[in-house]
CSV table of C-alpha atoms in Angstrom, one decimal:
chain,number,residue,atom,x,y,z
F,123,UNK,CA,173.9,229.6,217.2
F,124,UNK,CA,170.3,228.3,218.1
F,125,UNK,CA,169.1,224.7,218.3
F,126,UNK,CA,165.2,225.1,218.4
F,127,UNK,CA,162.9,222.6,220.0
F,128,UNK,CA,160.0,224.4,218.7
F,129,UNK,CA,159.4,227.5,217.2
F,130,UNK,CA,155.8,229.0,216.0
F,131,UNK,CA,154.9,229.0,212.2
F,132,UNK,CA,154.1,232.8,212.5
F,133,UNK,CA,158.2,233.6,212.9
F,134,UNK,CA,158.4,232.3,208.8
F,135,UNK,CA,156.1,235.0,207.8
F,136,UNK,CA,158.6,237.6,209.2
F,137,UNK,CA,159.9,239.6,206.4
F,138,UNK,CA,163.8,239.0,207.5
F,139,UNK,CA,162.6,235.3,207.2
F,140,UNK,CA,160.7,234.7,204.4
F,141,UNK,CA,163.3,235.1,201.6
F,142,UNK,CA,165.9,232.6,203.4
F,143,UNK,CA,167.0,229.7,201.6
F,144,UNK,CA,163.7,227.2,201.4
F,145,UNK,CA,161.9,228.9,204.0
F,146,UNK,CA,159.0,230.0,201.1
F,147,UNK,CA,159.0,225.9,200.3
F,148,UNK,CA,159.4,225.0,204.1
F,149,UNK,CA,156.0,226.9,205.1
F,150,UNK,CA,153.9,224.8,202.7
F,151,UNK,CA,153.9,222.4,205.5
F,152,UNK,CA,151.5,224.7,207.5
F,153,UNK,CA,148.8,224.3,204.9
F,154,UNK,CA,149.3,220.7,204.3
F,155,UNK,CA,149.6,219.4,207.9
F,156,UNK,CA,148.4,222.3,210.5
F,157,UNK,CA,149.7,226.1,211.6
F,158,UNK,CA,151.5,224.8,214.6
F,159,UNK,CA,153.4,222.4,212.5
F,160,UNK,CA,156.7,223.4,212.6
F,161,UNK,CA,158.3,219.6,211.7
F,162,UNK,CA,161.6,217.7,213.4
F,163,UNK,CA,162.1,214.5,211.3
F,164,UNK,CA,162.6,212.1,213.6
F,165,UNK,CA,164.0,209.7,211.1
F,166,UNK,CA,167.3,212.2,210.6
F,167,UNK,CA,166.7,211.8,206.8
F,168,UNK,CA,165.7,215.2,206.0
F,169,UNK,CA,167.0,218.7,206.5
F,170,UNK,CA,164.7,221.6,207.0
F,171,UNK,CA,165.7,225.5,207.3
F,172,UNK,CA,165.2,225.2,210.9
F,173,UNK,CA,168.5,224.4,212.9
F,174,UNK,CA,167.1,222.1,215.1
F,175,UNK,CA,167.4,219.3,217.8
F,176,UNK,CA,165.6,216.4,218.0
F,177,UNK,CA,164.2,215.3,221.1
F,178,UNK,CA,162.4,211.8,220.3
F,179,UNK,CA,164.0,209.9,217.5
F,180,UNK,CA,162.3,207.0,216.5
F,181,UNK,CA,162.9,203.8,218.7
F,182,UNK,CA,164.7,201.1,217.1
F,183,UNK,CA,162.4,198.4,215.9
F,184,UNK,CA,161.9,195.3,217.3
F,185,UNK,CA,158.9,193.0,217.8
F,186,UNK,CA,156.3,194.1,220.3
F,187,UNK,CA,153.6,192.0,221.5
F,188,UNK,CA,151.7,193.8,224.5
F,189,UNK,CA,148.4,195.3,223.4
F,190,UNK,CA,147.4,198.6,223.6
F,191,UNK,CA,145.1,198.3,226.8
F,192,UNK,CA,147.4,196.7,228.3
F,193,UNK,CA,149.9,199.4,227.2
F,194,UNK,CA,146.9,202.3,228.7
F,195,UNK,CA,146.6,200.3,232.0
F,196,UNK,CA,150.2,200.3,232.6
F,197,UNK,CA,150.9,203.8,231.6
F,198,UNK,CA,147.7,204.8,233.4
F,199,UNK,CA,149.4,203.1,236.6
F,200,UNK,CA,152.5,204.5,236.4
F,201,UNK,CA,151.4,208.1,236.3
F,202,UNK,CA,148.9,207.5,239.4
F,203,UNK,CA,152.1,206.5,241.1
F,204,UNK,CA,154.7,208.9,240.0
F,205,UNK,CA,151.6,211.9,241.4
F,206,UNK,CA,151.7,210.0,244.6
F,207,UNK,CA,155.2,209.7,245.0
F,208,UNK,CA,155.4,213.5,243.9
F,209,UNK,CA,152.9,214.8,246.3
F,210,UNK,CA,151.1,216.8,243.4
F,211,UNK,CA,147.6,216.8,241.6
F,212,UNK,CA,146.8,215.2,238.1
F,213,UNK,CA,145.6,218.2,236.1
F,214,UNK,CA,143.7,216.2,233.0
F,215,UNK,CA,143.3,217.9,229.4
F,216,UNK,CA,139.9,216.7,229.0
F,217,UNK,CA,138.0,217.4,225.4
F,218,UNK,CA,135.8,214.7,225.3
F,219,UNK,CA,137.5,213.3,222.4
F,220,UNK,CA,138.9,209.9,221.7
F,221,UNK,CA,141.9,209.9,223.4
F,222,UNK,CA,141.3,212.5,226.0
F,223,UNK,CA,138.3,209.7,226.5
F,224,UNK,CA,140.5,206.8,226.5
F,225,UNK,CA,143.3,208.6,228.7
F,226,UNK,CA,141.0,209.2,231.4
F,227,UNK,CA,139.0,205.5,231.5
F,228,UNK,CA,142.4,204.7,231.8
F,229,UNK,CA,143.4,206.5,234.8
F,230,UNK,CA,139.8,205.6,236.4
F,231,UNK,CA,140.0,201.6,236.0
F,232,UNK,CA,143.1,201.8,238.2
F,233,UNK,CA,142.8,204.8,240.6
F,234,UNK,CA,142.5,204.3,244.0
F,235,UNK,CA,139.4,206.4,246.0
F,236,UNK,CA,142.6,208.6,247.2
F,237,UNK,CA,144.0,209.0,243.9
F,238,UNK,CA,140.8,210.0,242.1
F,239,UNK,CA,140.3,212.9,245.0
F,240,UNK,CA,143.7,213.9,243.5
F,241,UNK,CA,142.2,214.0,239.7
F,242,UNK,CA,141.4,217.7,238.4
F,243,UNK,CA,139.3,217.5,235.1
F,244,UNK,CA,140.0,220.3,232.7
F,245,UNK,CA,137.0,220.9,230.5
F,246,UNK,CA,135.1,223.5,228.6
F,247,UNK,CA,131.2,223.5,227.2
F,248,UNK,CA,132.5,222.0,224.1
F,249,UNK,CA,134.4,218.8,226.2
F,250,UNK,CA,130.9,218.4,228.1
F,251,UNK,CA,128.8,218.0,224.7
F,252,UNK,CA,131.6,215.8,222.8
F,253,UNK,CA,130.7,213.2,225.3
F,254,UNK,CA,127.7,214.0,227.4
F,255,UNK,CA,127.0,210.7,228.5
F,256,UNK,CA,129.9,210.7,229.6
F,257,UNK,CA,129.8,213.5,231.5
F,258,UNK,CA,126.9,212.8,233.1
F,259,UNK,CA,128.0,209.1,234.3
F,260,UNK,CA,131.8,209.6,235.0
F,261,UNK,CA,132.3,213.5,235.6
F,262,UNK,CA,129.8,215.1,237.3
F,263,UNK,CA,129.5,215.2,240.7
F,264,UNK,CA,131.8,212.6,240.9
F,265,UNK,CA,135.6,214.4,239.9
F,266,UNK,CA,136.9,217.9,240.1
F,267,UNK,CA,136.4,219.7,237.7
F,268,UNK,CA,138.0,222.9,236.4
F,269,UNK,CA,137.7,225.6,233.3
F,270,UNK,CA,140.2,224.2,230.8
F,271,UNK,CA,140.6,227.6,229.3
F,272,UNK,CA,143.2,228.2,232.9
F,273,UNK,CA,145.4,225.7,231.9
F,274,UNK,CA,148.5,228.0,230.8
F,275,UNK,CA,148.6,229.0,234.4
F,276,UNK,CA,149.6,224.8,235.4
F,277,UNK,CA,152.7,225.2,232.9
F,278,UNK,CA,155.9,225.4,234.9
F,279,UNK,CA,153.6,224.6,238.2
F,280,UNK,CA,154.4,221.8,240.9
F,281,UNK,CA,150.9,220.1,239.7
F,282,UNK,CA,151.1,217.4,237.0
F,283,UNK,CA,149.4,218.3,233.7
F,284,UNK,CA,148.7,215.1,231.5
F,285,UNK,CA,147.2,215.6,228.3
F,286,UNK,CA,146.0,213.1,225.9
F,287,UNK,CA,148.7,214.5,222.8
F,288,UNK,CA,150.3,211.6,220.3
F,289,UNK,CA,148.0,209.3,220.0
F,290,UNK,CA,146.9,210.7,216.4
F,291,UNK,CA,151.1,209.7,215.6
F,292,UNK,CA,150.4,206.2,217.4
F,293,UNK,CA,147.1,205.7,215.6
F,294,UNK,CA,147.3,207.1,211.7
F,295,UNK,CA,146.8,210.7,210.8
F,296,UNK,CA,143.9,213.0,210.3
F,297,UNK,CA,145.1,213.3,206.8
F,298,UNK,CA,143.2,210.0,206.5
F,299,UNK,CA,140.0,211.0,206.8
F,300,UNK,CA,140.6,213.7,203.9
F,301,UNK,CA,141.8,211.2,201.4
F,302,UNK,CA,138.6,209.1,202.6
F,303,UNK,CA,136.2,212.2,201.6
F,304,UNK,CA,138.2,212.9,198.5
F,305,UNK,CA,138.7,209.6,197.0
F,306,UNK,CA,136.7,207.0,198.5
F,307,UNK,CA,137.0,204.9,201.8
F,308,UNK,CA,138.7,202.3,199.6
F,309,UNK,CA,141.8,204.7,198.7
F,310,UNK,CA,143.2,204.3,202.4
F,311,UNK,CA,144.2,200.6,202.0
F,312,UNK,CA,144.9,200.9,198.4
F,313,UNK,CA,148.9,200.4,197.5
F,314,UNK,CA,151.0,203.4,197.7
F,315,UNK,CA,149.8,205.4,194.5
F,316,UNK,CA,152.2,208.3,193.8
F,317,UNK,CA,150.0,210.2,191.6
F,318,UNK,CA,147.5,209.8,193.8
F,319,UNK,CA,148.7,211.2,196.9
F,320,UNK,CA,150.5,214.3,194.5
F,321,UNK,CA,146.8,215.1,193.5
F,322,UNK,CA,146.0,214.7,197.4
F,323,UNK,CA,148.6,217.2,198.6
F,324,UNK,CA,148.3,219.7,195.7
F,325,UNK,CA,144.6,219.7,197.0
F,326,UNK,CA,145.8,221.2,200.2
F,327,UNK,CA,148.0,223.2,198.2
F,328,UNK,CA,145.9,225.0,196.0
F,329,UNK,CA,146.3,223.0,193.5
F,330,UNK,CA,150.1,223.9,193.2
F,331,UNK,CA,151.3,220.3,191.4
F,332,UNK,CA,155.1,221.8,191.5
F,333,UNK,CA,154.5,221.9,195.2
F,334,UNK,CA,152.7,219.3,195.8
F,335,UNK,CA,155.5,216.9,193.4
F,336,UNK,CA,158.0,218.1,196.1
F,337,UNK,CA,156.9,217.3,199.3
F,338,UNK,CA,156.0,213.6,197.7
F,339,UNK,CA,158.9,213.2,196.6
F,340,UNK,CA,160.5,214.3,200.3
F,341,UNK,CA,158.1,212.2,201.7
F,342,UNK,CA,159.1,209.2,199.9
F,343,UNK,CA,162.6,209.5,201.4
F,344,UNK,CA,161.2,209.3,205.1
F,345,UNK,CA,159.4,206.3,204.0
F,346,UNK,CA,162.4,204.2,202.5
F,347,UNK,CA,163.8,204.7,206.0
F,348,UNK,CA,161.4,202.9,207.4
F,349,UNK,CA,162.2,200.0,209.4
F,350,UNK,CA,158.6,198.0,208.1
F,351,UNK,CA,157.2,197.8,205.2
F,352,UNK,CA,154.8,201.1,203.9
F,353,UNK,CA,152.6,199.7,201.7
F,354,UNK,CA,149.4,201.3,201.3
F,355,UNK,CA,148.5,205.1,201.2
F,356,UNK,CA,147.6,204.7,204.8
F,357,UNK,CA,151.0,203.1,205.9
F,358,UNK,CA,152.5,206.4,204.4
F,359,UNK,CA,150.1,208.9,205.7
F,360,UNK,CA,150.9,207.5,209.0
F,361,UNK,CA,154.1,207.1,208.9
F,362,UNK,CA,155.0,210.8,207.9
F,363,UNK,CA,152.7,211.9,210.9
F,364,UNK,CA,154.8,209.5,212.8
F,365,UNK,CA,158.2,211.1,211.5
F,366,UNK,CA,157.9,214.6,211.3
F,367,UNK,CA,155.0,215.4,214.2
F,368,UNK,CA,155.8,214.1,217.1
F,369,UNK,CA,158.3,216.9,218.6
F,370,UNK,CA,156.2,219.8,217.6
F,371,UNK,CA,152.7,217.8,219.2
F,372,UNK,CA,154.6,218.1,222.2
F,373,UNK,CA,156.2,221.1,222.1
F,374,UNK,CA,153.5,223.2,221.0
F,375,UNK,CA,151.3,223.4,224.2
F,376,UNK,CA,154.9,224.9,226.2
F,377,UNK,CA,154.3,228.1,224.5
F,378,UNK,CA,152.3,229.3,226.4
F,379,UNK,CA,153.9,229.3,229.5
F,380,UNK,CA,153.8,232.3,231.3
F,381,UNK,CA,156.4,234.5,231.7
F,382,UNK,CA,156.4,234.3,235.1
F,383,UNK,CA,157.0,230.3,235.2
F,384,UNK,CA,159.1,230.0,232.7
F,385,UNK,CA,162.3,229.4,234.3
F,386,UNK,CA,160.6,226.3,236.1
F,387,UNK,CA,160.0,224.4,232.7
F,388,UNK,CA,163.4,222.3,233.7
F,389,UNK,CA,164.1,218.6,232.4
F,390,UNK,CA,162.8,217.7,235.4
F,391,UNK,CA,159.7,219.6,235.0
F,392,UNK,CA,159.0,218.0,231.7
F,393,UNK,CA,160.0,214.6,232.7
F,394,UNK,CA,157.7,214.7,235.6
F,395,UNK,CA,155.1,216.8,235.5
F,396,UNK,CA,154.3,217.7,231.9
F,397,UNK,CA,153.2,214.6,230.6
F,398,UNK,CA,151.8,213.5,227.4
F,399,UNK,CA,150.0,210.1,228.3
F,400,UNK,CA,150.7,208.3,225.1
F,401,UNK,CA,154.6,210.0,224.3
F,402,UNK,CA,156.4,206.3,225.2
F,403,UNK,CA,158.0,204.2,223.4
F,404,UNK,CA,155.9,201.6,224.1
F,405,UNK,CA,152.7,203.1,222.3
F,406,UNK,CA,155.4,203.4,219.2
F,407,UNK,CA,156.5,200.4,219.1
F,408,UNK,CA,152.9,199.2,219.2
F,409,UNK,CA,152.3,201.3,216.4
F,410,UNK,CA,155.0,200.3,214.4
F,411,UNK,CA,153.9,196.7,214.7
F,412,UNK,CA,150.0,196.8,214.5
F,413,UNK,CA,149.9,198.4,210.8
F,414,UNK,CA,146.4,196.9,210.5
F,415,UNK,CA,144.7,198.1,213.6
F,416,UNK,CA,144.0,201.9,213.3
F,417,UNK,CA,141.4,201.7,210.7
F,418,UNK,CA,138.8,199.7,208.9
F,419,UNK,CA,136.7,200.4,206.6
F,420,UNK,CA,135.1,203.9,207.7
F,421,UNK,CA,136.2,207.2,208.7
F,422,UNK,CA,134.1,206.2,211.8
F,423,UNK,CA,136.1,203.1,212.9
F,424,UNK,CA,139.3,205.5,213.2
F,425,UNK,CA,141.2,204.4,216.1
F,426,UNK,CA,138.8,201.7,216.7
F,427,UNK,CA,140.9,199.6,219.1
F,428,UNK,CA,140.7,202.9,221.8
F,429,UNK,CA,137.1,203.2,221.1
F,430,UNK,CA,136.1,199.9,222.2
F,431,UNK,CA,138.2,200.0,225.5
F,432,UNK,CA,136.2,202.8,225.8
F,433,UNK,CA,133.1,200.8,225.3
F,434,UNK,CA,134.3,198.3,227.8
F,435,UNK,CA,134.0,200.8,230.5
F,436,UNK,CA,131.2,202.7,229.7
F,437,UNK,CA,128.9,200.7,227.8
F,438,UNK,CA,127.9,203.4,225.0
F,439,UNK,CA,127.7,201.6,221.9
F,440,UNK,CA,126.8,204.9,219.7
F,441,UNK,CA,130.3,206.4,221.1
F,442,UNK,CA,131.8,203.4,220.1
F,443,UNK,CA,130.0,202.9,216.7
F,444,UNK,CA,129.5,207.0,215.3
F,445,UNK,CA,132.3,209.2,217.4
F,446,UNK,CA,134.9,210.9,214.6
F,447,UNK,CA,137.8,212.1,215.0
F,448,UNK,CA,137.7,216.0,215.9
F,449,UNK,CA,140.8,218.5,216.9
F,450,UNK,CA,140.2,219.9,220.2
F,451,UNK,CA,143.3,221.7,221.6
F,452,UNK,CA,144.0,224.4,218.3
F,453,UNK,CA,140.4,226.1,219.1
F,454,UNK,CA,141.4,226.4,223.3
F,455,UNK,CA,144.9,227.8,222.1
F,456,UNK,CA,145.1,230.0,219.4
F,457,UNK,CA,143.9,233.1,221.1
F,458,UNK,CA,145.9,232.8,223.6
F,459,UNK,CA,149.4,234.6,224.1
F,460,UNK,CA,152.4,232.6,223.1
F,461,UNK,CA,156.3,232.6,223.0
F,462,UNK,CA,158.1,232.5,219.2
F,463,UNK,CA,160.8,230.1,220.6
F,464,UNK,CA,162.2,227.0,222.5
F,465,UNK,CA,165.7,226.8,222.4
F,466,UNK,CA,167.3,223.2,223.6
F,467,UNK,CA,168.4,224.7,226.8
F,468,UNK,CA,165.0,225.0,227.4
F,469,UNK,CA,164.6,229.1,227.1
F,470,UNK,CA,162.1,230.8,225.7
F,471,UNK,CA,162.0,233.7,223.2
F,472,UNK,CA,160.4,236.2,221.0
F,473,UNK,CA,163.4,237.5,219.4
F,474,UNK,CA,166.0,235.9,217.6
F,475,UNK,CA,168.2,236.9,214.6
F,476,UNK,CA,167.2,234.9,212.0
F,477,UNK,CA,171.2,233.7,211.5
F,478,UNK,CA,170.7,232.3,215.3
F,479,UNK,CA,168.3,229.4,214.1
F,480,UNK,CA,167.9,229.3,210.0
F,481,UNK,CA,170.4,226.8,208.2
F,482,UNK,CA,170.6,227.9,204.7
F,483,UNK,CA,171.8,224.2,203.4
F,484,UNK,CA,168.7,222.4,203.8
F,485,UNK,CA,166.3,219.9,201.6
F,486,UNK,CA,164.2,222.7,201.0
F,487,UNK,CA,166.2,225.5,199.0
């Protein structure tokens, strides 16, 4: 018997798989939140087909006053440190984006001359015009730069890979902007309206109400665990992203280790050398006390309070003012080789009897 980390959404389209008890229900999820998606409910409230272990359950709650920048510059410290102390290279996932942005102004504000000689910038064409300016202020010709579409070969290395992952659970959900396009910016901070987000989901379900009834209704049992108030269609958007996301954000990327380095990914290896910059609990418990500042009014103030410590450092008001929200990391993966499975002793797969890993009691049959 199997206890998965992660497994890929393509193993539930497997003939011996799809007829399982809820596993037809279960893979609705894909469409509604992503084909890599494979949800742990951190909350423990829920039971899916998968037998699985959960890896980050949500931190008790308790008040938390530090900001986030000062939450960056401390995290952006410590991982400085821990590569000096290690001996190894930072290997950044750079896509120009928001948070890869915010990850690296971070690490810059605080590295020493030394310590930026030990930065290696993974970008593509597509990281250089998400950001051009800055590129051409902060990047070129100033840090080491690499092709981000080698960074498979880093997994299970000695180097340090950071990537920028979480921060969509920490700030609100991509979901968002969707509802914001479909019903009006207003919608977002409009009180929890059940009807409302059934006709949402059945939009991403091809209009299947039945469907779309269901996974509200599962929904609404993550949110009456939560330990703070969900009030708003935002506050629940979020806080399923929260729940159900976070193990398979940070799972996902493993994947694709090589064959060849697999036996390296240890619990050392992922506790010091695979790291996701904003996977502490500290950003979560920021997030789980700062309800009101993810979003304003526009799709374009999305994560706002990263974009203007951005601005701080740079200067660029029209990254600050216009930047959306874009995925970066699905495009540079999904033509690239991958395992099926991640087992919690840390082995990777492609086969597995179905009986190994499916649990036919579940919330979903």
């Amino acid at each position: 018997m199997k206890r998965l980390i992660y497994c890929l959404p393509a193993v539930f389209g497997d003939a011996a798989v799809r007829g399982r008890p809820g596993v037809g229900r279960f893979a609705h999820i894909f469409r509604l939140y992503g084909r890599w998606v494979v949800p742990v409910d951190r909350t423990g409230t829920i039971r899916t087909p998968v037998r699985d272990v959960s890896l980050f359950p949500v931190p008790r709650y308790r008040p938390f006053s530090k900001t986030y920048e000062e939450l960056c510059d401390a995290r952006a410290r410590q991982i400085l440190a821990s590569a000096e102390s290690l001996g190894v290279r930072i290997y950044v996932m750079y896509s120009g984006g928001i948070d890869s942005t915010c990850l690296l102004v971070s690490l810059l504000k605080h590295a020493t001359l030394e310590q930026r000689r030990n930065l290696v910038i993974l970008l593509s064409h597509e990281s250089i015009s998400e950001n051009p300016r800055f590129y051409e202020e902060h990047i070129r010709g100033k840090l080491r730069v690499e092709s981000s579409i080698t960074f498979p070969n880093l997994l299970g290395g000695t180097d340090m890979l950071l990537s920028a992952e979480h921060n969509d659970m920490v700030m609100g959900s991509d979901k968002v902007g969707q509802m914001m396009s479909r019903y009006g910016p207003a919608s977002i901070h409009g009180r929890y309206d059940r009807d409302l987000m059934t006709g949402f989901f059945g939009s991403n379900l091809n209009d299947d109400v039945e469907a779309a009834r269901f996974y509200v209704e599962l929904f609404e049992r993550i949110r009456d665990v939560a330990p703070m108030p969900i009030d708003t269609n935002f506050d629940f958007l979020w806080w399923v992203n929260f729940a159900i996301k976070w193990q398979a954000c940070y799972a996902y990327i493993t994947m694709l280790t090589p064959a060849r380095n697999a036996h390296r990914v240890t619990r050392d290896y992922l506790d010091t050398r695979f790291v996701s910059f904003f996977n502490t609990e500290e950003f979560q418990l920021w997030s789980m006390n700062n309800l009101d500042k993810r979003i304003r009014d526009t799709w374009a103030s999305y994560k706002w309070i990263a974009k203007d410590l951005i601005y701080d450092y740079t200067g660029d008001a029209e990254y600050r003012d216009n930047k959306l929200k874009k995925g970066s990391l699905i495009p540079l993966t999904h033509r690239l080789y991958a395992n099926n499975f991640l087992d919690e002793d840390l082995r990777f797969s492609n086969e597995l009897d179905p009986d190994a890993y499916l649990e036919a009691r579940n919330d979903f049959a």
